Coordinates of C-alpha atoms in Angstrom, one line a residue:
Chain C
X26 CA 0.0 0.0 0.0
X27 CA 1.3 3.4 -1.0
X28 CA 0.1 6.5 0.8
X29 CA -1.2 8.8 -1.8
X30 CA -1.3 12.1 0.0
X31 CA 0.9 12.9 3.1
X32 CA -1.3 13.2 6.2
X33 CA 0.3 16.6 7.0
X34 CA -0.8 17.9 3.7
X35 CA -4.3 16.5 4.2
X36 CA -4.5 18.2 7.5
X37 CA -3.4 21.5 6.2
X38 CA -5.9 21.3 3.4
X39 CA -8.8 20.4 5.7
X40 CA -7.9 23.3 8.0
X41 CA -8.0 25.7 5.0
X42 CA -11.6 24.8 4.2
X43 CA -13.5 24.0 7.3
X44 CA -17.1 22.8 6.8
X45 CA -19.8 23.3 9.4
X46 CA -22.8 21.7 7.6
X47 CA -24.4 19.4 10.2
X48 CA -25.5 16.8 7.7
X49 CA -22.0 16.6 6.2
X50 CA -20.4 16.2 9.6
X51 CA -23.0 13.6 10.6
X52 CA -22.3 11.6 7.4
X53 CA -18.6 11.7 8.1
X54 CA -19.2 10.5 11.6
X55 CA -21.5 7.7 10.4
X56 CA -18.9 6.6 7.9
X57 CA -16.3 6.4 10.6
X58 CA -18.5 4.5 13.0
X59 CA -19.7 2.0 10.4
X60 CA -16.3 1.8 8.6
X61 CA -18.3 2.7 5.5
X62 CA -16.2 3.9 2.5
X63 CA -17.0 7.4 1.4
X64 CA -15.0 9.8 -0.8
X65 CA -13.5 12.2 1.7
X66 CA -14.0 15.9 2.0
X67 CA -11.2 16.9 -0.4
X68 CA -12.6 14.7 -3.1
X69 CA -16.1 16.0 -2.3
X70 CA -14.8 19.6 -2.8
X71 CA -13.3 18.6 -6.2
X72 CA -16.6 17.0 -7.2
X73 CA -18.4 20.2 -6.3
X74 CA -16.0 22.4 -8.3
X75 CA -16.2 20.1 -11.4
X76 CA -19.9 20.0 -11.2
X77 CA -20.1 23.8 -11.1
X78 CA -17.8 24.0 -14.1
X79 CA -19.8 21.4 -16.1
X80 CA -23.3 22.7 -15.1
X81 CA -25.0 19.3 -15.7
X82 CA -28.7 18.7 -16.0
X83 CA -28.3 15.0 -15.1
X84 CA -25.8 13.3 -12.8
X85 CA -26.0 9.6 -12.3
X86 CA -24.2 7.8 -9.5
X87 CA -23.4 4.1 -9.8
X88 CA -23.0 3.1 -6.2
X89 CA -24.2 5.9 -3.9
X90 CA -24.0 4.5 -0.4
X91 CA -25.9 6.7 2.0
X92 CA -25.4 9.9 0.0
X93 CA -22.0 11.5 0.8
X94 CA -21.0 12.2 -2.8
X95 CA -24.6 12.9 -3.8
X96 CA -24.6 15.7 -1.1
X97 CA -21.7 17.4 -3.0
X98 CA -23.3 16.9 -6.4
X99 CA -26.8 18.0 -5.2
X100 CA -25.4 21.3 -3.9
X101 CA -23.6 22.0 -7.1
X102 CA -26.3 21.3 -9.7
X103 CA -28.7 24.1 -10.5
X104 CA -32.3 24.0 -9.3
X105 CA -33.3 22.3 -12.6
X106 CA -30.6 19.6 -12.2
X107 CA -31.2 16.0 -11.1
X108 CA -28.9 13.6 -9.2
X109 CA -29.7 9.9 -9.5
X110 CA -28.6 7.9 -6.5
X111 CA -28.4 4.1 -6.8
X112 CA -27.8 1.6 -4.1
X113 CA -28.7 -2.1 -3.3
X114 CA -29.4 -1.2 0.3
X115 CA -32.7 0.5 0.8
X116 CA -31.6 1.6 4.3
X117 CA -28.8 3.7 2.7
X118 CA -31.4 5.4 0.5
X119 CA -33.7 6.0 3.4
X120 CA -30.9 7.8 5.2
X121 CA -30.2 9.9 2.2
X122 CA -33.9 10.7 1.7
X123 CA -34.3 12.0 5.2
X124 CA -31.2 14.1 4.9
X125 CA -32.2 15.7 1.6
X126 CA -35.7 16.3 2.9
X127 CA -34.2 18.2 5.8
X128 CA -31.7 20.3 3.8
X129 CA -34.3 21.3 1.2
X130 CA -32.5 19.7 -1.8
X131 CA -34.8 16.7 -2.2
X132 CA -36.3 17.9 -5.4
X133 CA -32.9 17.5 -7.1
X134 CA -32.6 13.8 -6.2
X135 CA -33.9 10.4 -7.4
X136 CA -33.5 7.5 -5.1
X137 CA -33.2 4.1 -6.9
X138 CA -32.8 0.8 -5.1
X139 CA -31.3 -2.1 -6.9
X140 CA -28.4 -3.0 -9.2
X141 CA -26.6 0.2 -10.2
X142 CA -25.8 -0.9 -13.7
X143 CA -29.3 -2.1 -14.4
X144 CA -30.7 1.1 -13.2
X145 CA -28.0 3.2 -14.9
X146 CA -29.0 1.7 -18.3
X147 CA -32.4 3.4 -18.1
X148 CA -30.9 6.9 -18.4
X149 CA -29.7 8.8 -21.5
X150 CA -27.8 12.1 -22.0
X151 CA -26.0 11.8 -18.7
X152 CA -23.8 14.9 -18.2
X153 CA -21.8 13.5 -15.2
X154 CA -21.4 9.8 -14.5
X155 CA -19.9 8.9 -11.1
X156 CA -18.6 5.3 -10.8
X157 CA -18.1 3.9 -7.3
X158 CA -19.3 0.3 -7.4
X159 CA -17.6 -3.1 -7.1
X160 CA -14.1 -2.7 -8.5
X161 CA -14.4 -5.8 -10.7
X162 CA -17.3 -4.0 -12.4
X163 CA -15.7 -0.8 -13.4
X164 CA -14.8 -1.6 -16.9
X165 CA -18.2 -3.2 -17.6
X166 CA -19.8 -0.1 -16.1
X167 CA -17.8 2.2 -18.5
X168 CA -18.7 0.0 -21.5
X169 CA -22.3 0.0 -20.6
X170 CA -22.7 3.6 -19.8
X171 CA -20.5 5.4 -22.4
X172 CA -23.2 5.2 -25.1
X173 CA -25.6 6.8 -22.6
X174 CA -23.5 9.9 -22.0
X175 CA -24.2 13.4 -23.3
X176 CA -21.9 15.4 -25.5
X177 CA -18.9 16.7 -23.5
X178 CA -19.9 14.5 -20.5
X179 CA -17.6 14.0 -17.6
X180 CA -17.0 10.5 -16.3
X181 CA -15.7 10.4 -12.7
X182 CA -14.5 7.2 -11.0
X183 CA -13.4 6.9 -7.4
X184 CA -10.6 4.5 -6.3
X185 CA -8.7 4.7 -9.6
X186 CA -5.5 4.1 -7.7
X187 CA -6.9 1.5 -5.3
X188 CA -4.6 2.2 -2.3
X189 CA -1.7 2.5 -4.7
X190 CA -2.0 -1.2 -5.5
X191 CA -2.4 -0.6 -9.2
X192 CA 1.1 0.9 -9.2
X193 CA 2.6 -2.0 -7.2
X194 CA 1.6 -4.8 -9.5
X195 CA -1.1 -6.2 -7.3
X196 CA -2.9 -9.1 -8.9
X197 CA -6.1 -9.6 -6.8
X198 CA -9.4 -9.3 -8.7
X199 CA -10.1 -5.8 -7.5
X200 CA -6.7 -4.4 -8.4
X201 CA -6.9 -6.1 -11.7
X202 CA -10.4 -4.7 -12.3
X203 CA -9.2 -1.1 -11.6
X204 CA -6.1 -1.5 -13.8
X205 CA -8.1 -2.8 -16.7
X206 CA -10.6 0.0 -16.3
X207 CA -7.8 2.6 -16.2
X208 CA -6.2 1.1 -19.4
X209 CA -9.5 0.9 -21.1
X210 CA -10.3 4.6 -20.5
X211 CA -6.8 5.9 -21.2
X212 CA -6.6 4.2 -24.5
X213 CA -9.9 5.6 -25.8
X214 CA -9.4 8.5 -28.3
X215 CA -12.9 9.8 -27.7
X216 CA -12.1 10.7 -24.1
X217 CA -9.4 12.8 -22.5
X218 CA -8.6 10.9 -19.3
X219 CA -6.5 11.8 -16.3
X220 CA -6.2 10.5 -12.8
X221 CA -5.9 12.9 -9.8
X222 CA -3.8 11.4 -7.0
X223 CA -6.2 12.7 -4.4
X224 CA -7.1 10.3 -1.6
X225 CA -7.6 6.9 -3.4
X226 CA -7.3 8.3 -6.9
X227 CA -10.0 10.1 -8.8
X228 CA -10.3 9.4 -12.6
X229 CA -11.6 12.3 -14.7
X230 CA -12.5 11.4 -18.2
X231 CA -13.9 14.2 -20.5
X232 CA -15.8 13.2 -23.6
X233 CA -14.3 15.1 -26.4
X234 CA -17.3 15.1 -28.7
Chain Q
X14 CA 9.9 19.2 2.5
X15 CA 7.0 16.8 2.2
X16 CA 6.7 14.6 -0.9
X17 CA 3.3 15.3 -2.3
X18 CA 2.8 12.4 -4.6
X19 CA 4.7 9.1 -4.3
X20 CA 7.1 8.6 -7.2
X21 CA 5.6 5.1 -8.0
X22 CA 2.2 6.7 -8.4
X23 CA 3.6 9.4 -10.6
X24 CA 5.3 6.8 -12.8
X25 CA 2.1 4.7 -13.1
X26 CA 0.2 7.8 -14.1
X27 CA 2.7 8.9 -16.7
X28 CA 2.7 5.4 -18.1
X29 CA -1.1 5.4 -18.5
X30 CA -1.0 8.6 -20.6
X31 CA 2.0 8.7 -22.8
X32 CA 2.5 11.8 -24.9
X33 CA 4.5 11.9 -28.1
X34 CA 4.1 15.5 -29.2
X35 CA 7.6 16.6 -30.1
X36 CA 7.2 20.2 -28.8
X37 CA 6.0 18.9 -25.4
X38 CA 8.9 16.5 -25.2
X39 CA 11.4 19.2 -26.2
X40 CA 10.0 21.6 -23.6
X41 CA 10.3 19.0 -20.9
X42 CA 13.9 18.3 -21.9
X43 CA 14.6 22.0 -22.0
X44 CA 13.2 22.5 -18.5
X45 CA 15.4 19.6 -17.2
X46 CA 18.5 21.0 -18.8
X47 CA 18.0 24.5 -17.6
X48 CA 16.5 23.5 -14.3
X49 CA 13.6 25.7 -15.3
X50 CA 10.5 25.2 -13.2
X51 CA 7.4 24.0 -15.2
X52 CA 4.2 22.5 -14.1
X53 CA 4.6 18.8 -15.0
X54 CA 2.7 16.7 -17.4
X55 CA 0.1 15.6 -14.8
X56 CA -0.7 19.2 -14.0
X57 CA -0.7 20.0 -17.7
X58 CA -3.3 17.3 -18.3
X59 CA -5.5 18.7 -15.4
X60 CA -5.2 22.2 -16.9
X61 CA -6.3 20.8 -20.3
X62 CA -9.3 19.1 -18.8
X63 CA -10.4 22.1 -16.8
X64 CA -10.0 24.3 -19.8
X65 CA -12.2 22.0 -21.9
X66 CA -14.8 22.0 -19.1
X67 CA -14.8 25.8 -18.8
X68 CA -14.6 26.6 -22.5
X69 CA -13.0 30.0 -22.0
X70 CA -12.6 32.8 -24.5
X71 CA -9.8 34.4 -22.6
X72 CA -7.0 32.8 -20.6
X73 CA -4.4 35.0 -19.0
X74 CA -1.2 33.6 -17.6
X75 CA 0.8 35.6 -15.0
X76 CA 4.2 34.2 -15.4
X77 CA 4.5 32.0 -18.5
X78 CA 8.1 30.9 -18.8
X79 CA 8.8 29.5 -22.2
X80 CA 5.2 28.3 -22.8
X81 CA 4.8 24.9 -21.1
X82 CA 1.4 25.6 -19.4
X83 CA 0.4 27.8 -22.4
X84 CA 0.8 24.7 -24.6
X85 CA -1.9 22.9 -22.6
X86 CA -4.2 25.9 -22.5
X87 CA -3.7 26.7 -26.2
X88 CA -4.7 23.2 -27.2
X89 CA -7.8 23.2 -25.0
X90 CA -9.3 26.6 -26.0
X91 CA -11.5 26.7 -29.1
X92 CA -10.3 28.4 -32.3
X93 CA -11.8 31.6 -31.1
X94 CA -10.1 31.5 -27.8
X95 CA -7.0 33.5 -26.7
X96 CA -4.2 32.7 -24.3
X97 CA -2.1 35.6 -23.1
X98 CA 1.4 34.7 -22.2
X99 CA 3.4 37.1 -20.0
X100 CA 7.1 36.9 -19.1
X101 CA 9.9 39.3 -18.3
X102 CA 12.3 37.5 -20.5
X103 CA 11.9 38.1 -24.2
X104 CA 13.9 35.0 -25.0
X105 CA 11.3 32.8 -23.3
X106 CA 8.6 34.4 -25.4
X107 CA 10.7 34.0 -28.6
X108 CA 11.0 30.3 -27.9
X109 CA 7.2 30.0 -27.4
X110 CA 6.5 32.0 -30.5
X111 CA 8.6 29.7 -32.6
X112 CA 6.9 26.6 -31.1
X113 CA 3.4 27.9 -31.6
X114 CA 4.2 29.0 -35.2
X115 CA 5.3 25.4 -35.9
X116 CA 2.3 23.7 -34.3
X117 CA -0.2 25.9 -36.0
X118 CA -1.7 27.3 -32.8
X119 CA -0.1 30.8 -33.0
X120 CA -3.4 32.6 -33.7
X121 CA -4.6 31.6 -30.3
X122 CA -1.7 33.3 -28.5
X123 CA -0.6 36.7 -27.4
X124 CA 3.0 37.2 -26.3
X125 CA 3.5 40.0 -23.8
X126 CA 7.0 40.9 -22.5
X127 CA 7.2 42.8 -19.2
X128 CA 5.8 42.8 -15.6
X129 CA 3.0 40.2 -15.5
X130 CA 0.8 42.1 -13.1
X131 CA 1.1 45.4 -15.1
X132 CA 0.2 43.6 -18.2
X133 CA -2.6 41.5 -16.6
X134 CA -4.3 44.7 -15.4
X135 CA -5.0 45.6 -19.1
X136 CA -7.4 42.7 -19.5
X137 CA -11.1 42.3 -18.6
X138 CA -13.5 39.4 -18.6
X139 CA -10.8 36.8 -18.0
X140 CA -12.3 33.3 -18.0
X141 CA -9.3 31.5 -16.7
X142 CA -6.5 33.2 -14.8
X143 CA -3.3 31.2 -14.2
X144 CA -0.9 32.5 -11.5
X145 CA 2.7 31.3 -11.5
X146 CA 4.8 34.3 -10.7
X147 CA 7.0 35.2 -7.6
X148 CA 5.4 33.6 -4.6
X149 CA 5.5 36.8 -2.6
X150 CA 3.3 38.4 -5.2
X151 CA 0.5 35.8 -5.2
X152 CA -1.9 37.6 -2.9
X153 CA -1.3 40.9 -4.6
X154 CA -1.9 39.2 -7.9
X155 CA -5.3 37.8 -6.7
X156 CA -6.4 41.2 -5.3
X157 CA -5.4 43.0 -8.5
X158 CA -6.9 40.5 -10.9
X159 CA -10.2 39.4 -9.2
X160 CA -12.1 42.5 -10.4
X161 CA -10.9 41.6 -13.9
X162 CA -12.4 38.1 -14.0
X163 CA -15.5 37.1 -15.9
X164 CA -18.6 35.5 -14.4
X165 CA -17.9 32.0 -13.2
X166 CA -14.2 32.4 -13.9
X167 CA -11.6 29.9 -12.8
X168 CA -8.5 31.1 -11.0
X169 CA -5.7 28.5 -11.0
X170 CA -2.5 28.9 -9.1
X171 CA 0.6 26.7 -9.2
X172 CA 2.8 25.9 -6.2
X173 CA -0.1 26.3 -3.7
X174 CA 1.6 23.7 -1.4
X175 CA 5.2 25.0 -2.0
X176 CA 7.1 21.7 -1.5
X177 CA 4.8 21.0 1.4
X178 CA 6.4 23.9 3.4
X179 CA 3.0 25.6 3.9
X180 CA 2.0 22.6 6.0
X181 CA 5.3 22.4 7.9
X182 CA 5.1 25.9 9.4
X183 CA 7.9 27.3 7.2
X184 CA 8.5 31.1 7.7
X185 CA 10.6 32.2 4.7
X186 CA 9.0 35.0 2.6
X187 CA 7.9 32.6 -0.2
X188 CA 6.2 30.1 2.1
X189 CA 4.6 33.0 3.9
X190 CA 3.5 34.5 0.6
X191 CA 1.8 31.3 -0.5
X192 CA 0.2 30.7 2.9
X193 CA -1.3 34.2 3.0
X194 CA -2.6 33.7 -0.6
X195 CA -4.2 30.4 0.3
X196 CA -5.9 31.9 3.4
X197 CA -7.0 34.9 1.4
X198 CA -8.7 32.8 -1.3
X199 CA -10.2 30.2 1.1
X200 CA -11.8 32.9 3.2
X201 CA -13.6 34.6 0.3
X202 CA -17.3 33.8 0.0
X203 CA -17.5 34.8 -3.6
X204 CA -15.1 31.9 -4.6
X205 CA -15.2 28.2 -4.0
X206 CA -11.6 27.3 -3.5
X207 CA -9.8 23.9 -3.2
X208 CA -6.2 22.8 -3.5
X209 CA -5.3 19.6 -5.4
X210 CA -2.3 17.9 -3.9
X211 CA -0.8 17.2 -7.4
X212 CA 2.9 17.8 -7.9
X213 CA 3.5 21.1 -6.0
X214 CA -0.2 21.8 -5.3
X215 CA -2.7 23.4 -7.7
X216 CA -5.2 25.8 -6.3
X217 CA -8.6 25.9 -8.1
X218 CA -10.9 28.7 -7.2
X219 CA -14.2 29.0 -9.0
X220 CA -16.0 32.3 -9.0
X221 CA -19.5 31.7 -7.7
X222 CA -21.2 34.6 -9.5

């Protein structure tokens, strides 16, 4: 395992941009207590900034958990924008539904229980696709969803460095899954793809046409 | 000094996205030979992606060197877009002029010799501002240029982590300059600001109105 960002840098960055939103803090607390994987605050802030730049009408998340990344997306889309959450676990979606009802953003959300890829397939003209499901499924997710993306869409994938294991020659199914996905995206000429070494690696792939 | 990205990660990322443009390779070679500071290829790729997302008409660079970052911006703006290079050293601009004449992008460039801030002041409605001048001048540059930014402009600053020294409590003038600049931007309510721990730290500040 390779540490991707030095903890002192992370601490400095967190100190620069304190957040006092009670739902955000509650979600981070919940993730810690349940050892539930979430993108962290620095990644969340990057998602927010990218979403503001892209100004999407439709954001689809493949693998939403209880709504941490959706919280960032939902704040960044305009009042006419929609963020589709997908999760197998109805309890996660219930948690998110309650939170978004309380913070007044619920009209921007869709809550979809079931298999993320099966649900994802129903959508067209997706402006931002966020991939955060089983690592073995990443490449299949890209293949399935790319025809469903809008012009100049942004595909964002979490865990693109997978604890650094992709760079260490790891050969377990998850590391292999991520590595194949990275190769698949980086070789495509119809996307401009780069990976930001932030937390566990964030792939950004911009559709060039 | 804190290493910001592990060299093994950097190597993996560079391997994923090989570049064969002869001017790019020549510039990287030149930077190495002259020990001339440039943003590296991973930062260049991020600049390209952000520029595609923002679709600017006007990019202004404060501190351009011989054109490494301008190469990424110039490729990413549309044919009607302009990238303004500024540098004190006419020889740097001559180098860039020759390169952009050869690669056919010269119509997208302006080459301005002199004090970056004095030149920058002449522009209005800047969509992307790139700050890479003396570190003591960063905050002054932000104060001077913010009134000259367009709606929803993106301010990008290189060296926002300054070899990690900002997180180590360094107190030399340059570290202090960067720290004051970071605080200044992060406290503003009219910008959404985050720092990406890529290479030497890239600040991204999105103007919210």
